[in-house]
Short mmCIF file of C-alpha atoms (C1' of nucleotides) in Angstrom, two decimals:
data_model
loop_
_atom_site.label_atom_id
_atom_site.label_comp_id
_atom_site.label_asym_id
_atom_site.label_seq_id
_atom_site.Cartn_x
_atom_site.Cartn_y
_atom_site.Cartn_z
CA LEU D 1 132.03 157.09 -177.19
CA THR D 2 133.89 159.96 -178.76
CA VAL D 3 134.52 161.43 -175.38
CA TRP D 4 136.67 158.45 -174.48
CA ARG D 5 138.60 158.77 -177.69
CA HIS D 6 139.27 162.42 -177.03
CA LEU D 7 140.40 161.61 -173.62
CA LEU D 8 142.98 159.12 -175.05
CA GLN D 9 144.15 161.62 -177.64
CA TYR D 10 144.53 164.37 -175.18
CA HIS D 11 146.45 162.17 -172.77
CA ARG D 12 148.74 160.81 -175.44
CA ARG D 13 149.72 164.15 -176.81
CA THR D 14 150.13 165.80 -173.43
CA VAL D 15 152.20 163.02 -171.85
CA HIS D 16 154.33 162.78 -174.89
CA ALA D 17 154.97 166.58 -174.80
CA LEU D 18 155.70 166.54 -171.12
CA ASP D 19 158.12 163.65 -171.53
CA GLU D 20 160.04 165.40 -174.29
CA GLU D 21 160.21 168.57 -172.36
CA LEU D 22 161.67 166.90 -169.33
CA ARG D 23 164.14 164.84 -171.45
CA ALA D 24 165.26 167.93 -173.21
CA ALA D 25 165.51 170.19 -170.11
CA ARG D 26 166.71 167.72 -167.56
CA GLY D 27 167.66 164.40 -169.18
CA LEU D 28 165.03 162.56 -167.30
CA ASP D 29 162.11 160.63 -168.64
CA LEU D 30 158.73 160.73 -167.18
CA ASP D 31 158.96 157.40 -165.36
CA GLU D 32 162.20 158.38 -163.80
CA TYR D 33 160.75 161.63 -162.66
CA ASP D 34 157.82 159.70 -161.23
CA VAL D 35 160.15 157.49 -159.22
CA LEU D 36 161.93 160.47 -157.83
CA VAL D 37 158.63 162.06 -156.93
CA GLN D 38 157.57 158.92 -155.09
CA LEU D 39 160.81 158.82 -153.20
CA ALA D 40 160.56 162.46 -152.26
CA GLU D 41 157.19 161.82 -150.70
CA ALA D 42 158.37 158.63 -148.86
CA PRO D 43 160.18 158.83 -145.47
CA PRO D 44 163.81 159.82 -145.82
CA GLU D 45 164.96 156.21 -145.25
CA GLY D 46 163.34 155.40 -148.54
CA MET D 47 161.04 152.87 -150.03
CA ARG D 48 161.22 149.21 -150.68
CA MET D 49 161.67 148.24 -154.31
CA GLY D 50 158.49 146.48 -154.59
CA ASP D 51 156.42 149.28 -153.10
CA LEU D 52 158.07 151.67 -155.47
CA ALA D 53 157.18 149.51 -158.33
CA ALA D 54 153.60 149.31 -157.16
CA ALA D 55 153.29 152.99 -156.50
CA THR D 56 154.51 153.96 -160.03
CA LEU D 57 152.62 151.12 -161.82
CA ILE D 58 155.90 149.91 -163.36
CA ALA D 59 156.68 146.16 -163.51
CA ARG D 60 159.17 145.03 -160.85
CA SER D 61 161.83 144.12 -163.26
CA SER D 62 161.50 147.45 -165.05
CA CYS D 63 161.80 149.23 -161.74
CA THR D 64 165.01 147.39 -160.92
CA ARG D 65 166.57 148.52 -164.19
CA LEU D 66 165.26 152.14 -163.90
CA VAL D 67 166.75 152.30 -160.35
CA ASP D 68 169.97 151.01 -161.85
CA ARG D 69 170.10 153.96 -164.13
CA LEU D 70 169.22 156.47 -161.33
CA VAL D 71 171.98 154.91 -159.17
CA ARG D 72 174.48 155.28 -162.00
CA ALA D 73 173.39 158.90 -162.38
CA GLY D 74 173.92 159.37 -158.68
CA LEU D 75 170.30 160.36 -157.96
CA VAL D 76 169.27 157.54 -155.69
CA GLN D 77 170.94 155.02 -153.31
CA ARG D 78 170.22 151.39 -152.85
CA SER D 79 170.57 149.91 -149.32
CA SER D 80 169.40 146.73 -147.63
CA ASP D 81 166.95 146.70 -144.81
CA ARG D 82 168.64 145.30 -141.75
CA GLY D 83 165.55 143.55 -140.67
CA ASP D 84 164.63 141.52 -143.81
CA ARG D 85 167.68 141.23 -145.97
CA ARG D 86 165.64 140.12 -148.98
CA THR D 87 164.23 143.60 -149.43
CA VAL D 88 166.18 146.48 -151.07
CA VAL D 89 165.41 150.01 -149.95
CA VAL D 90 165.80 152.92 -152.37
CA ALA D 91 166.33 156.55 -151.31
CA LEU D 92 167.04 159.91 -152.82
CA THR D 93 170.60 161.29 -152.61
CA ALA D 94 171.21 164.96 -152.15
CA ASP D 95 171.87 165.24 -155.83
CA GLY D 96 168.64 163.46 -156.52
CA ARG D 97 166.75 165.85 -154.32
CA ALA D 98 168.31 168.79 -156.23
CA VAL D 99 167.60 167.41 -159.72
CA LEU D 100 164.12 166.58 -158.74
CA ARG D 101 163.52 170.13 -157.49
CA ARG D 102 164.68 171.48 -160.78
CA ALA D 103 162.79 169.02 -162.86
CA ALA D 104 159.59 169.68 -160.89
CA LEU D 105 159.91 173.26 -162.01
CA THR D 106 160.07 172.38 -165.68
CA HIS D 107 157.31 169.69 -165.31
CA LEU D 108 154.93 171.65 -163.27
CA ASP D 109 155.11 174.52 -165.80
CA GLY D 110 154.20 172.07 -168.52
CA VAL D 111 151.32 170.64 -166.66
CA ALA D 112 150.09 174.23 -165.88
CA ALA D 113 150.31 175.16 -169.55
CA ARG D 114 148.63 172.06 -170.81
CA PHE D 115 146.08 171.45 -168.05
CA ALA D 116 145.67 173.64 -165.03
CA ASP D 117 145.77 176.97 -166.82
CA ARG D 118 143.25 176.01 -169.39
CA LEU D 119 140.58 175.20 -166.85
CA ALA D 120 138.53 177.15 -164.44
CA PRO D 121 138.86 175.99 -160.81
CA GLU D 122 135.29 174.65 -160.93
CA ASP D 123 136.21 172.51 -163.96
CA VAL D 124 139.05 171.04 -162.06
CA ALA D 125 136.74 170.25 -159.17
CA VAL D 126 134.19 168.67 -161.39
CA LEU D 127 136.90 166.63 -163.07
CA GLY D 128 138.13 165.51 -159.78
CA ARG D 129 134.64 164.30 -158.89
CA ILE D 130 134.27 162.49 -162.15
CA LEU D 131 137.63 160.73 -161.65
CA ALA D 132 136.65 159.76 -158.17
CA ARG D 133 133.69 158.02 -159.63
CA LEU D 134 135.74 156.43 -162.33
CA ASP D 135 138.44 155.13 -160.18
CA PRO D 136 137.26 154.29 -156.63
CA ALA D 137 140.61 152.65 -155.97
CA GLY D 138 142.56 155.67 -157.17
CA LEU G 1 147.48 169.31 -158.70
CA THR G 2 146.18 166.00 -157.29
CA VAL G 3 143.57 165.92 -159.97
CA TRP G 4 146.15 165.71 -162.62
CA ARG G 5 147.83 162.86 -160.87
CA HIS G 6 144.55 161.01 -160.51
CA LEU G 7 143.99 161.44 -164.09
CA LEU G 8 147.31 159.89 -165.00
CA GLN G 9 146.72 157.04 -162.57
CA TYR G 10 143.36 156.26 -163.87
CA HIS G 11 144.45 156.38 -167.48
CA ARG G 12 147.38 154.12 -166.77
CA ARG G 13 145.40 151.48 -165.02
CA THR G 14 142.58 151.56 -167.49
CA VAL G 15 144.64 151.50 -170.63
CA HIS G 16 146.82 148.71 -169.25
CA ALA G 17 143.76 146.66 -168.43
CA LEU G 18 142.21 147.20 -171.83
CA ASP G 19 145.41 146.29 -173.52
CA GLU G 20 145.66 143.00 -171.57
CA GLU G 21 142.04 142.31 -172.27
CA LEU G 22 142.48 142.63 -175.99
CA ARG G 23 145.69 140.66 -176.08
CA ALA G 24 144.23 137.86 -174.12
CA ALA G 25 140.97 137.69 -176.05
CA ARG G 26 142.18 138.49 -179.54
CA GLY G 27 145.94 138.58 -179.64
CA LEU G 28 146.02 142.29 -180.65
CA ASP G 29 147.69 144.99 -178.73
CA LEU G 30 146.01 148.32 -178.36
CA ASP G 31 148.09 150.18 -180.98
CA GLU G 32 147.37 147.38 -183.44
CA TYR G 33 143.63 147.76 -182.60
CA ASP G 34 143.86 151.47 -183.06
CA VAL G 35 145.39 151.08 -186.51
CA LEU G 36 142.59 148.75 -187.58
CA VAL G 37 139.95 151.19 -186.35
CA GLN G 38 141.56 154.12 -188.27
CA LEU G 39 141.58 151.94 -191.41
CA ALA G 40 137.93 150.87 -190.83
CA GLU G 41 136.98 154.60 -190.79
CA ALA G 42 139.07 155.44 -193.80
CA PRO G 43 137.68 154.97 -197.40
CA PRO G 44 137.91 151.38 -198.48
CA GLU G 45 140.98 152.08 -200.72
CA GLY G 46 142.92 152.66 -197.50
CA MET G 47 145.12 155.29 -196.01
CA ARG G 48 148.62 156.48 -196.82
CA MET G 49 151.27 155.11 -194.37
CA GLY G 50 152.17 158.60 -193.12
CA ASP G 51 148.55 159.63 -192.50
CA LEU G 52 148.02 156.47 -190.60
CA ALA G 53 150.98 157.22 -188.36
CA ALA G 54 149.84 160.74 -187.76
CA ALA G 55 146.31 159.71 -186.88
CA THR G 56 147.39 157.15 -184.35
CA LEU G 57 150.14 159.41 -182.99
CA ILE G 58 152.64 156.54 -183.61
CA ALA G 59 156.10 157.34 -185.05
CA ARG G 60 156.44 156.58 -188.75
CA SER G 61 158.95 153.86 -188.38
CA SER G 62 156.98 152.17 -185.65
CA CYS G 63 153.99 152.31 -187.92
CA THR G 64 155.92 150.59 -190.75
CA ARG G 65 156.75 147.75 -188.35
CA LEU G 66 153.30 147.52 -186.88
CA VAL G 67 151.87 147.30 -190.34
CA ASP G 68 154.46 144.56 -191.15
CA ARG G 69 153.05 142.43 -188.36
CA LEU G 70 149.39 143.11 -189.44
CA VAL G 71 150.33 142.16 -192.99
CA ARG G 72 151.91 138.99 -191.80
CA ALA G 73 148.73 138.24 -189.80
CA GLY G 74 146.79 138.86 -192.88
CA LEU G 75 144.71 141.62 -191.45
CA VAL G 76 145.75 144.42 -193.76
CA GLN G 77 147.31 144.83 -197.29
CA ARG G 78 149.91 147.16 -198.60
CA SER G 79 149.59 148.64 -202.04
CA SER G 80 151.23 151.50 -203.83
CA ASP G 81 149.39 154.45 -205.13
CA ARG G 82 149.44 154.66 -208.86
CA GLY G 83 149.71 158.37 -208.79
CA ASP G 84 152.68 158.91 -206.59
CA ARG G 85 154.71 155.73 -206.31
CA ARG G 86 156.59 156.99 -203.19
CA THR G 87 153.51 156.53 -200.99
CA VAL G 88 152.26 153.22 -199.73
CA VAL G 89 148.62 152.71 -199.07
CA VAL G 90 147.39 150.40 -196.40
CA ALA G 91 143.91 148.79 -196.35
CA LEU G 92 142.03 146.29 -194.30
CA THR G 93 141.47 142.81 -195.73
CA ALA G 94 138.22 140.93 -195.24
CA ASP G 95 140.02 139.02 -192.37
CA GLY G 96 141.07 142.31 -190.87
CA ARG G 97 137.53 143.63 -190.88
CA ALA G 98 136.30 140.45 -189.20
CA VAL G 99 139.00 140.40 -186.60
CA LEU G 100 138.30 144.09 -185.92
CA ARG G 101 134.59 143.51 -185.51
CA ARG G 102 135.28 140.89 -182.92
CA ALA G 103 137.96 142.91 -181.15
CA ALA G 104 135.64 145.89 -180.98
CA LEU G 105 133.13 143.81 -179.01
CA THR G 106 135.74 142.90 -176.38
CA HIS G 107 137.19 146.39 -176.32
CA LEU G 108 133.93 148.38 -176.19
CA ASP G 109 132.76 146.12 -173.29
CA GLY G 110 135.98 147.04 -171.46
CA VAL G 111 135.51 150.70 -172.11
CA ALA G 112 131.95 150.49 -170.93
CA ALA G 113 132.88 148.68 -167.76
CA ARG G 114 135.68 151.11 -166.90
CA PHE G 115 134.43 154.31 -168.21
CA ALA G 116 130.90 154.81 -169.68
CA ASP G 117 128.93 152.66 -167.26
CA ARG G 118 130.46 154.37 -164.28
CA LEU G 119 129.26 157.83 -165.37
CA ALA G 120 125.92 159.49 -165.79
CA PRO G 121 125.31 160.89 -169.13
CA GLU G 122 125.67 164.52 -167.88
CA ASP G 123 129.10 163.59 -166.48
CA VAL G 124 130.17 162.40 -169.92
CA ALA G 125 128.96 165.61 -171.46
CA VAL G 126 130.76 167.66 -168.88
CA LEU G 127 133.90 165.70 -169.43
CA GLY G 128 133.51 166.31 -173.17
CA ARG G 129 133.31 170.04 -172.62
CA ILE G 130 136.32 169.97 -170.30
CA LEU G 131 138.38 168.11 -172.88
CA ALA G 132 137.32 170.50 -175.62
CA ARG G 133 138.77 173.27 -173.53
CA LEU G 134 141.96 171.30 -172.80
CA ASP G 135 142.73 170.28 -176.34
CA PRO G 136 141.42 172.69 -178.93
CA ALA G 137 143.29 170.75 -181.60
CA GLY G 138 140.99 167.81 -180.89
"C1'" DG J 1 167.11 168.40 -202.90
"C1'" DA J 2 162.66 167.13 -200.61
"C1'" DA J 3 158.72 163.86 -199.51
"C1'" DG J 4 157.63 159.25 -198.33
"C1'" DA J 5 158.73 155.08 -196.48
"C1'" DT J 6 161.89 151.50 -194.76
"C1'" DT J 7 166.00 149.66 -192.39
"C1'" DG J 8 169.94 149.57 -188.69
"C1'" DA J 9 171.07 150.23 -184.24
"C1'" DT J 10 169.85 151.27 -179.68
"C1'" DC J 11 167.21 151.39 -175.75
"C1'" DG J 12 163.54 150.45 -172.40
"C1'" DA J 13 159.62 147.33 -170.94
"C1'" DT J 14 158.36 142.92 -169.81
"C1'" DC J 15 157.82 137.74 -168.85
"C1'" DA J 16 159.97 133.80 -167.20
"C1'" DA J 17 163.75 131.87 -164.90
"C1'" DT J 18 166.96 132.38 -161.22
"C1'" DC J 19 169.11 133.72 -156.84
"C1'" DT J 20 168.76 134.92 -152.00
"C1'" DT J 21 166.69 135.17 -147.67
"C1'" DC J 22 162.84 134.26 -144.98
"C1'" DG S 1 158.39 126.63 -150.40
"C1'" DA S 2 157.30 131.63 -150.67
"C1'" DA S 3 158.52 136.57 -150.76
"C1'" DG S 4 161.69 139.90 -152.67
"C1'" DA S 5 164.59 141.27 -156.15
"C1'" DT S 6 167.54 140.56 -160.14
"C1'" DT S 7 169.04 138.70 -164.62
"C1'" DG S 8 168.31 136.48 -169.51
"C1'" DA S 9 165.85 136.67 -173.52
"C1'" DT S 10 162.59 138.74 -176.30
"C1'" DC S 11 159.96 142.24 -178.23
"C1'" DG S 12 158.34 146.85 -179.58
"C1'" DA S 13 159.39 152.03 -179.93
"C1'" DT S 14 162.24 155.22 -181.70
"C1'" DC S 15 166.11 158.11 -183.94
"C1'" DA S 16 169.23 158.49 -187.54
"C1'" DA S 17 170.63 156.87 -191.90
"C1'" DT S 18 169.22 155.07 -196.20
"C1'" DC S 19 166.57 154.22 -200.40
"C1'" DT S 20 163.24 155.47 -203.91
"C1'" DT S 21 160.38 158.53 -206.29
"C1'" DC S 22 159.03 163.08 -206.95
#
DNA sequence: GAAGATTGATCGATCAATCTTC
DNA sequence: GAAGATTGATCGATCAATCTTC
């Protein structure tokens, strides 16, 4: 179906543009941003490495390396769970929270410009219903 | 908006699944498939390298390397335009056509299962209209 | 000098193998 | 031995630099 192809095209362009925007404005790529968002929504103690990878749909090994970069940048902290010392817990630092807040401004503007502002509220609602049908797990 | 995030999640899962399917069944990744599709829709003489990159939203240098692989696999041919010898023209080989035909079966089944079959025809139409509004460039 | 394409160098994503703790 | 995470090795994507033809 052509609709499917349009969806892919739209997604590709939009995500690419948002990624560039975020890189240019804040030095973060979209996956890094996504990780920070997940951590911001987690309890303040943080999230286990594996859960973070699952939530962001990133492979575990990629997640390890992405977190390495964020640790080097001072945006997140690793610590180990006292209960089960196999697991590693990742949490935002104060810096990380601040960077995320600024990045969110940039990013949400971009999403508004390329998505939300172009649609009537009913369209968004309809799209939501369609997605619910497409991705029951989602 | 949560709708935006659901869209991203759905896209990510679906594209990932389709990519794996195609790799497993045919040894092609999704970008390679996309290139073959573009070439199949081009005139039989082929497409210029740069146009191919633009059509698939792949960077030029990535496109060069992707075509390298397809040439090595015998699925496409490079030739140079007699008019302007700077340009390189890429075209499907008979093998490429055959592989594409088989890959399309696999791929279209996957799209059907994850997209088309889950929606009523009206939903598809509505989604098409929404996309047209989102991405006037098409 | 610009347009078109390719190559060199770098960087991130991933699988398989490894290491640690359970 | 399995669960959790990390590291080694590979592979593809990309930018900048280069090469060729205009």
